Amino acid sequence: MPTGLDQKPEIKQPLSKGRRLWPVLLLCCGLAAALCLWAVASARQSTAGPVPAPPPAQETPPASEPPRPTAPPEETVSAAPLYDFSQPAPEDGEAEEDYFSDAVFLGDSRTDGLRLYSGIRPGGVIYHNGLMVFEAADRENKCIKGADGQKHAVLELLEQNTYAKVYVMFGVNELGYGDDQAFYDTYGQFLDQIRQLQPDAVLYLQAIIPVNEEVAKKYDGRAYVTNAKITEYNTLLRQLAEEKQVVYLDLASALAGEDGVLPAEGTTDGVHFRREWYQKWYAYLRTHTVDAQTYWGSLSDPVS
């Protein structure tokens, strides 16, 4: 048996040329396929452009309330012009004669003369000869005979009826009283009492009509009845009208002459008047009235 030295070496047959190229071909095909896939993906990305962002979510609008019905426009009412109580009543046309049918007049013998001789027809007249405001404001002073034949105080008679206007005149009999503050305070108290008894009435405060001093002295010698004192009292009454918010009637300027004196031809005794002057008084009242709506709209503290 031959030894290893005598053995012939195994000779391997070389691969054919075709078998040697086959792995190379497989590698090339794989590379080519990968390149194709990359090219297709790049082409798609370039043509499609950037991916748009999703639209923002829209908020749901709140449910709208149904329209409320609009109220019809309010009718505009013109406010009445305010009345200036610090000034005398201005002239304002001429009132009808029946304007005084629901008015009452309070005063002394001069007020009675207005009732008798002027032609006025008021709803009532409460007067007494020589009556002063001190007596009129006193419920215990029963000085006036009523329709029942009994004596009554002024305030008692005033509350028996309802009036739309109250005209007041006192002062000529108080000229010799000698206490101006008492006159002012008592007159103011009396106006308050009237307003309580006649809360729906327009209050008129009449100035004291001047006198003729010379005729008055000859008639009864009363030296205290002077126009100087009347002027002082009328100044107080004008202040009182503003304080109490009543209409001030400047009768002094209407019935006196330019010198502030009652003409001799207009008086019988220096204090009381002849018919023509009572008619002048009435004419002044008719042309110096204040509308009730204006009056009530001007009060700073209306009576409830």
CSV table of C-alpha atoms in Angstrom, one decimal:
chain,number,residue,atom,x,y,z
A,1,MET,CA,0.0,0.0,0.0
A,2,PRO,CA,1.5,3.2,-1.0
A,3,THR,CA,2.6,5.6,1.6
A,4,GLY,CA,1.6,9.1,1.9
A,5,LEU,CA,4.7,10.2,0.0
A,6,ASP,CA,3.7,8.2,-3.0
A,7,GLN,CA,0.0,9.6,-3.1
A,8,LYS,CA,-0.9,12.1,-5.9
A,9,PRO,CA,-2.4,15.4,-4.8
A,10,GLU,CA,-6.2,16.0,-5.5
A,11,ILE,CA,-6.5,18.5,-8.2
A,12,LYS,CA,-9.7,20.7,-7.9
A,13,GLN,CA,-11.3,21.7,-11.1
A,14,PRO,CA,-11.5,25.5,-11.6
A,15,LEU,CA,-15.1,27.1,-11.8
A,16,SER,CA,-16.4,27.9,-15.1
A,17,LYS,CA,-16.5,31.5,-16.2
A,18,GLY,CA,-20.3,31.7,-16.0
A,19,ARG,CA,-20.5,30.4,-12.4
A,20,ARG,CA,-17.9,33.0,-11.3
A,21,LEU,CA,-20.1,36.0,-12.5
A,22,TRP,CA,-23.4,35.0,-11.0
A,23,PRO,CA,-22.9,36.5,-7.5
A,24,VAL,CA,-21.9,39.8,-9.1
A,25,LEU,CA,-25.0,39.9,-11.1
A,26,LEU,CA,-27.2,39.4,-8.1
A,27,LEU,CA,-25.5,42.2,-6.3
A,28,CYS,CA,-25.9,44.6,-9.2
A,29,CYS,CA,-29.6,43.8,-9.5
A,30,GLY,CA,-30.2,44.5,-5.8
A,31,LEU,CA,-28.5,47.8,-6.1
A,32,ALA,CA,-30.5,48.7,-9.2
A,33,ALA,CA,-33.8,47.9,-7.5
A,34,ALA,CA,-32.9,50.0,-4.5
A,35,LEU,CA,-32.0,52.9,-6.7
A,36,CYS,CA,-35.3,52.7,-8.6
A,37,LEU,CA,-37.3,52.7,-5.4
A,38,TRP,CA,-35.4,55.7,-4.1
A,39,ALA,CA,-36.0,57.6,-7.3
A,40,VAL,CA,-39.8,56.8,-7.3
A,41,ALA,CA,-40.1,58.0,-3.7
A,42,SER,CA,-38.2,61.3,-4.4
A,43,ALA,CA,-40.4,62.0,-7.4
A,44,ARG,CA,-43.6,61.6,-5.4
A,45,GLN,CA,-42.4,63.9,-2.7
A,46,SER,CA,-41.4,66.6,-5.1
A,47,THR,CA,-44.7,66.6,-6.9
A,48,ALA,CA,-47.0,66.3,-3.9
A,49,GLY,CA,-45.6,69.4,-2.1
A,50,PRO,CA,-45.8,70.0,1.7
A,51,VAL,CA,-48.5,68.3,3.6
A,52,PRO,CA,-51.1,71.0,4.5
A,53,ALA,CA,-51.7,71.5,8.2
A,54,PRO,CA,-55.2,70.5,9.4
A,55,PRO,CA,-57.6,73.4,9.6
A,56,PRO,CA,-58.0,74.9,13.1
A,57,ALA,CA,-61.0,73.7,15.0
A,58,GLN,CA,-63.9,76.3,14.8
A,59,GLU,CA,-65.5,77.4,18.1
A,60,THR,CA,-69.2,76.8,18.3
A,61,PRO,CA,-70.9,80.2,18.5
A,62,PRO,CA,-73.1,80.7,21.5
A,63,ALA,CA,-76.7,80.5,21.0
A,64,SER,CA,-78.1,83.9,20.3
A,65,GLU,CA,-80.9,85.2,22.5
A,66,PRO,CA,-84.2,86.0,20.7
A,67,PRO,CA,-84.6,89.7,20.1
A,68,ARG,CA,-86.4,91.5,23.0
A,69,PRO,CA,-89.4,93.6,22.1
A,70,THR,CA,-88.6,97.3,22.2
A,71,ALA,CA,-90.9,99.5,24.3
A,72,PRO,CA,-92.7,102.2,22.3
A,73,PRO,CA,-91.0,105.6,22.7
A,74,GLU,CA,-92.4,107.6,25.6
A,75,GLU,CA,-94.3,110.7,24.7
A,76,THR,CA,-92.3,113.8,25.6
A,77,VAL,CA,-94.0,116.1,28.0
A,78,SER,CA,-92.8,119.6,28.3
A,79,ALA,CA,-92.0,120.6,31.8
A,80,ALA,CA,-93.9,123.6,33.1
A,81,PRO,CA,-91.6,126.6,33.5
A,82,LEU,CA,-90.6,127.3,37.1
A,83,TYR,CA,-92.2,130.2,38.9
A,84,ASP,CA,-89.9,132.7,40.7
A,85,PHE,CA,-91.4,133.3,44.2
A,86,SER,CA,-88.9,136.1,44.9
A,87,GLN,CA,-90.6,138.3,42.3
A,88,PRO,CA,-94.2,139.7,42.1
A,89,ALA,CA,-96.5,137.9,39.7
A,90,PRO,CA,-96.0,139.1,36.2
A,91,GLU,CA,-98.8,140.3,33.9
A,92,ASP,CA,-100.2,137.3,32.0
A,93,GLY,CA,-103.2,138.1,29.8
A,94,GLU,CA,-106.7,138.4,31.3
A,95,ALA,CA,-108.4,135.6,33.1
A,96,GLU,CA,-112.1,134.9,32.5
A,97,GLU,CA,-114.6,136.2,35.0
A,98,ASP,CA,-115.3,132.7,36.2
A,99,TYR,CA,-111.6,132.2,37.2
A,100,PHE,CA,-112.6,133.4,40.7
A,101,SER,CA,-115.6,131.1,41.1
A,102,ASP,CA,-113.5,128.6,43.0
A,103,ALA,CA,-111.5,131.2,44.9
A,104,VAL,CA,-111.8,132.5,48.4
A,105,PHE,CA,-110.7,135.9,49.7
A,106,LEU,CA,-109.6,136.5,53.3
A,107,GLY,CA,-109.2,139.9,54.8
A,108,ASP,CA,-110.7,143.0,56.4
A,109,SER,CA,-113.2,145.7,55.4
A,110,ARG,CA,-111.1,146.4,52.2
A,111,THR,CA,-111.8,142.9,51.1
A,112,ASP,CA,-115.5,143.4,51.7
A,113,GLY,CA,-115.4,146.5,49.5
A,114,LEU,CA,-113.8,144.4,46.7
A,115,ARG,CA,-116.7,142.0,47.0
A,116,LEU,CA,-119.3,144.8,46.9
A,117,TYR,CA,-118.0,147.2,44.3
A,118,SER,CA,-115.5,145.6,41.9
A,119,GLY,CA,-117.8,143.2,40.0
A,120,ILE,CA,-115.8,140.2,41.1
A,121,ARG,CA,-117.8,137.0,41.8
A,122,PRO,CA,-115.6,134.8,44.1
A,123,GLY,CA,-116.5,131.4,45.5
A,124,GLY,CA,-116.3,132.8,49.0
A,125,VAL,CA,-115.3,135.9,51.1
A,126,ILE,CA,-114.3,135.6,54.7
A,127,TYR,CA,-113.8,139.0,56.2
A,128,HIS,CA,-114.4,141.2,59.3
A,129,ASN,CA,-114.1,144.9,59.7
A,130,GLY,CA,-110.8,145.7,61.5
A,131,LEU,CA,-109.6,142.1,61.3
A,132,MET,CA,-105.9,141.5,61.8
A,133,VAL,CA,-103.8,138.5,60.9
A,134,PHE,CA,-103.3,137.8,64.6
A,135,GLU,CA,-107.0,137.2,65.0
A,136,ALA,CA,-107.3,135.3,61.7
A,137,ALA,CA,-104.6,132.8,62.8
A,138,ASP,CA,-106.3,132.2,66.2
A,139,ARG,CA,-108.8,129.4,66.2
A,140,GLU,CA,-110.1,130.6,69.5
A,141,ASN,CA,-111.1,134.0,68.1
A,142,LYS,CA,-114.6,133.4,66.9
A,143,CYS,CA,-115.4,136.8,65.4
A,144,ILE,CA,-117.3,136.1,62.2
A,145,LYS,CA,-120.9,135.2,62.0
A,146,GLY,CA,-121.5,132.2,59.8
A,147,ALA,CA,-124.5,131.1,57.8
A,148,ASP,CA,-125.8,129.2,60.8
A,149,GLY,CA,-125.9,132.4,62.8
A,150,GLN,CA,-123.1,131.3,65.1
A,151,LYS,CA,-119.7,133.0,65.5
A,152,HIS,CA,-116.8,131.2,64.0
A,153,ALA,CA,-113.0,131.6,63.6
A,154,VAL,CA,-111.6,132.4,60.2
A,155,LEU,CA,-109.9,129.0,60.0
A,156,GLU,CA,-113.2,127.2,60.9
A,157,LEU,CA,-115.0,128.9,58.0
A,158,LEU,CA,-112.1,128.2,55.6
A,159,GLU,CA,-112.2,124.4,56.2
A,160,GLN,CA,-115.9,124.2,55.4
A,161,ASN,CA,-115.3,124.3,51.6
A,162,THR,CA,-112.7,123.4,49.1
A,163,TYR,CA,-111.1,126.1,47.0
A,164,ALA,CA,-108.6,126.1,44.1
A,165,LYS,CA,-107.2,129.6,44.9
A,166,VAL,CA,-106.9,131.5,48.2
A,167,TYR,CA,-106.3,135.3,48.2
A,168,VAL,CA,-105.1,136.9,51.5
A,169,MET,CA,-104.7,140.5,52.5
A,170,PHE,CA,-104.0,141.8,55.9
A,171,GLY,CA,-101.8,144.6,57.3
A,172,VAL,CA,-103.5,148.0,57.3
A,173,ASN,CA,-105.0,147.4,60.7
A,174,GLU,CA,-101.7,146.2,62.0
A,175,LEU,CA,-99.8,149.4,61.1
A,176,GLY,CA,-99.9,150.6,64.7
A,177,TYR,CA,-99.1,147.2,66.3
A,178,GLY,CA,-95.5,148.0,66.9
A,179,ASP,CA,-93.9,144.5,66.5
A,180,ASP,CA,-92.7,143.8,63.0
A,181,GLN,CA,-91.3,140.3,63.9
A,182,ALA,CA,-94.6,139.2,65.4
A,183,PHE,CA,-96.4,140.4,62.3
A,184,TYR,CA,-94.0,138.4,60.1
A,185,ASP,CA,-94.1,135.3,62.2
A,186,THR,CA,-97.9,135.2,62.7
A,187,TYR,CA,-98.5,135.9,59.0
A,188,GLY,CA,-96.2,133.0,58.1
A,189,GLN,CA,-98.0,130.7,60.5
A,190,PHE,CA,-101.3,131.8,59.0
A,191,LEU,CA,-100.1,130.9,55.5
A,192,ASP,CA,-99.1,127.5,56.8
A,193,GLN,CA,-102.5,126.9,58.3
A,194,ILE,CA,-104.2,127.8,55.0
A,195,ARG,CA,-102.0,125.4,53.1
A,196,GLN,CA,-102.9,122.6,55.5
A,197,LEU,CA,-106.6,123.3,55.2
A,198,GLN,CA,-106.6,123.9,51.4
A,199,PRO,CA,-103.7,121.7,50.1
A,200,ASP,CA,-104.8,121.9,46.5
A,201,ALA,CA,-105.1,125.7,46.3
A,202,VAL,CA,-102.8,128.2,44.7
A,203,LEU,CA,-102.0,130.8,47.4
A,204,TYR,CA,-101.9,134.5,46.6
A,205,LEU,CA,-100.5,137.0,49.1
A,206,GLN,CA,-101.7,140.5,48.3
A,207,ALA,CA,-99.6,143.5,49.2
A,208,ILE,CA,-101.0,146.2,51.4
A,209,ILE,CA,-102.4,148.9,49.2
A,210,PRO,CA,-101.1,152.4,50.1
A,211,VAL,CA,-103.2,155.1,51.8
A,212,ASN,CA,-103.7,158.8,51.5
A,213,GLU,CA,-102.3,160.1,54.8
A,214,GLU,CA,-103.7,163.6,54.5
A,215,VAL,CA,-107.2,162.4,53.9
A,216,ALA,CA,-106.9,159.7,56.6
A,217,LYS,CA,-105.8,162.3,59.2
A,218,LYS,CA,-108.7,164.5,58.4
A,219,TYR,CA,-111.2,161.6,58.6
A,220,ASP,CA,-110.2,160.0,61.9
A,221,GLY,CA,-106.8,161.4,62.9
A,222,ARG,CA,-104.9,158.1,62.9
A,223,ALA,CA,-101.3,159.3,62.6
A,224,TYR,CA,-99.9,155.7,62.6
A,225,VAL,CA,-101.4,154.9,59.2
A,226,THR,CA,-98.5,155.9,57.0
A,227,ASN,CA,-97.2,154.8,53.6
A,228,ALA,CA,-93.7,154.5,55.0
A,229,LYS,CA,-94.9,151.8,57.4
A,230,ILE,CA,-96.9,150.2,54.6
A,231,THR,CA,-93.7,150.0,52.5
A,232,GLU,CA,-91.8,148.3,55.4
A,233,TYR,CA,-94.6,145.8,55.8
A,234,ASN,CA,-94.8,145.1,52.1
A,235,THR,CA,-91.0,144.4,52.1
A,236,LEU,CA,-91.7,141.9,54.8
A,237,LEU,CA,-94.6,140.3,52.9
A,238,ARG,CA,-92.5,140.0,49.8
A,239,GLN,CA,-89.8,138.1,51.8
A,240,LEU,CA,-92.6,136.0,53.3
A,241,ALA,CA,-93.9,135.1,49.9
A,242,GLU,CA,-90.5,133.8,48.9
A,243,GLU,CA,-90.0,131.9,52.1
A,244,LYS,CA,-93.5,130.3,52.1
A,245,GLN,CA,-93.6,129.9,48.3
A,246,VAL,CA,-96.8,131.8,47.6
A,247,VAL,CA,-97.6,134.2,44.8
A,248,TYR,CA,-96.9,137.8,45.7
A,249,LEU,CA,-99.3,140.4,44.1
A,250,ASP,CA,-97.9,143.9,44.0
A,251,LEU,CA,-101.1,145.8,44.3
A,252,ALA,CA,-99.3,148.8,45.7
A,253,SER,CA,-97.8,149.6,42.3
A,254,ALA,CA,-101.2,149.2,40.6
A,255,LEU,CA,-103.4,151.4,42.7
A,256,ALA,CA,-101.0,154.1,44.0
A,257,GLY,CA,-99.8,157.0,42.0
A,258,GLU,CA,-96.2,157.5,40.8
A,259,ASP,CA,-95.4,159.0,44.3
A,260,GLY,CA,-96.5,155.8,46.0
A,261,VAL,CA,-99.6,157.5,47.5
A,262,LEU,CA,-103.2,156.5,47.0
A,263,PRO,CA,-104.7,159.4,45.0
A,264,ALA,CA,-107.3,161.5,46.8
A,265,GLU,CA,-109.8,160.9,44.1
A,266,GLY,CA,-109.5,157.2,44.6
A,267,THR,CA,-110.5,157.1,48.3
A,268,THR,CA,-113.4,157.9,50.5
A,269,ASP,CA,-111.6,158.2,53.9
A,270,GLY,CA,-107.9,157.9,53.0
A,271,VAL,CA,-107.9,154.1,53.5
A,272,HIS,CA,-110.9,152.6,51.7
A,273,PHE,CA,-111.6,153.1,47.9
A,274,ARG,CA,-114.1,154.5,45.6
A,275,ARG,CA,-115.8,152.1,43.1
A,276,GLU,CA,-113.3,152.8,40.3
A,277,TRP,CA,-110.3,151.8,42.5
A,278,TYR,CA,-112.0,148.6,43.6
A,279,GLN,CA,-112.5,147.9,39.9
A,280,LYS,CA,-108.8,148.6,39.3
A,281,TRP,CA,-108.0,146.1,42.0
A,282,TYR,CA,-110.2,143.5,40.3
A,283,ALA,CA,-108.6,144.3,36.9
A,284,TYR,CA,-105.1,143.7,38.4
A,285,LEU,CA,-106.1,140.3,39.8
A,286,ARG,CA,-107.5,139.2,36.4
A,287,THR,CA,-104.2,140.0,34.7
A,288,HIS,CA,-101.9,138.6,37.3
A,289,THR,CA,-102.7,134.9,37.7
A,290,VAL,CA,-100.4,131.9,37.8
A,291,ASP,CA,-101.1,128.6,36.1
A,292,ALA,CA,-101.7,125.9,38.7
A,293,GLN,CA,-99.4,123.4,37.0
A,294,THR,CA,-96.6,126.0,37.0
A,295,TYR,CA,-97.3,126.8,40.6
A,296,TRP,CA,-97.2,123.2,41.9
A,297,GLY,CA,-94.2,122.3,39.7
A,298,SER,CA,-92.2,125.2,41.3
A,299,LEU,CA,-92.7,124.3,44.9
A,300,SER,CA,-89.5,122.9,46.5
A,301,ASP,CA,-91.6,120.9,49.1
A,302,PRO,CA,-95.0,120.2,47.5
A,303,VAL,CA,-97.9,119.4,49.8
A,304,SER,CA,-98.7,115.7,49.7
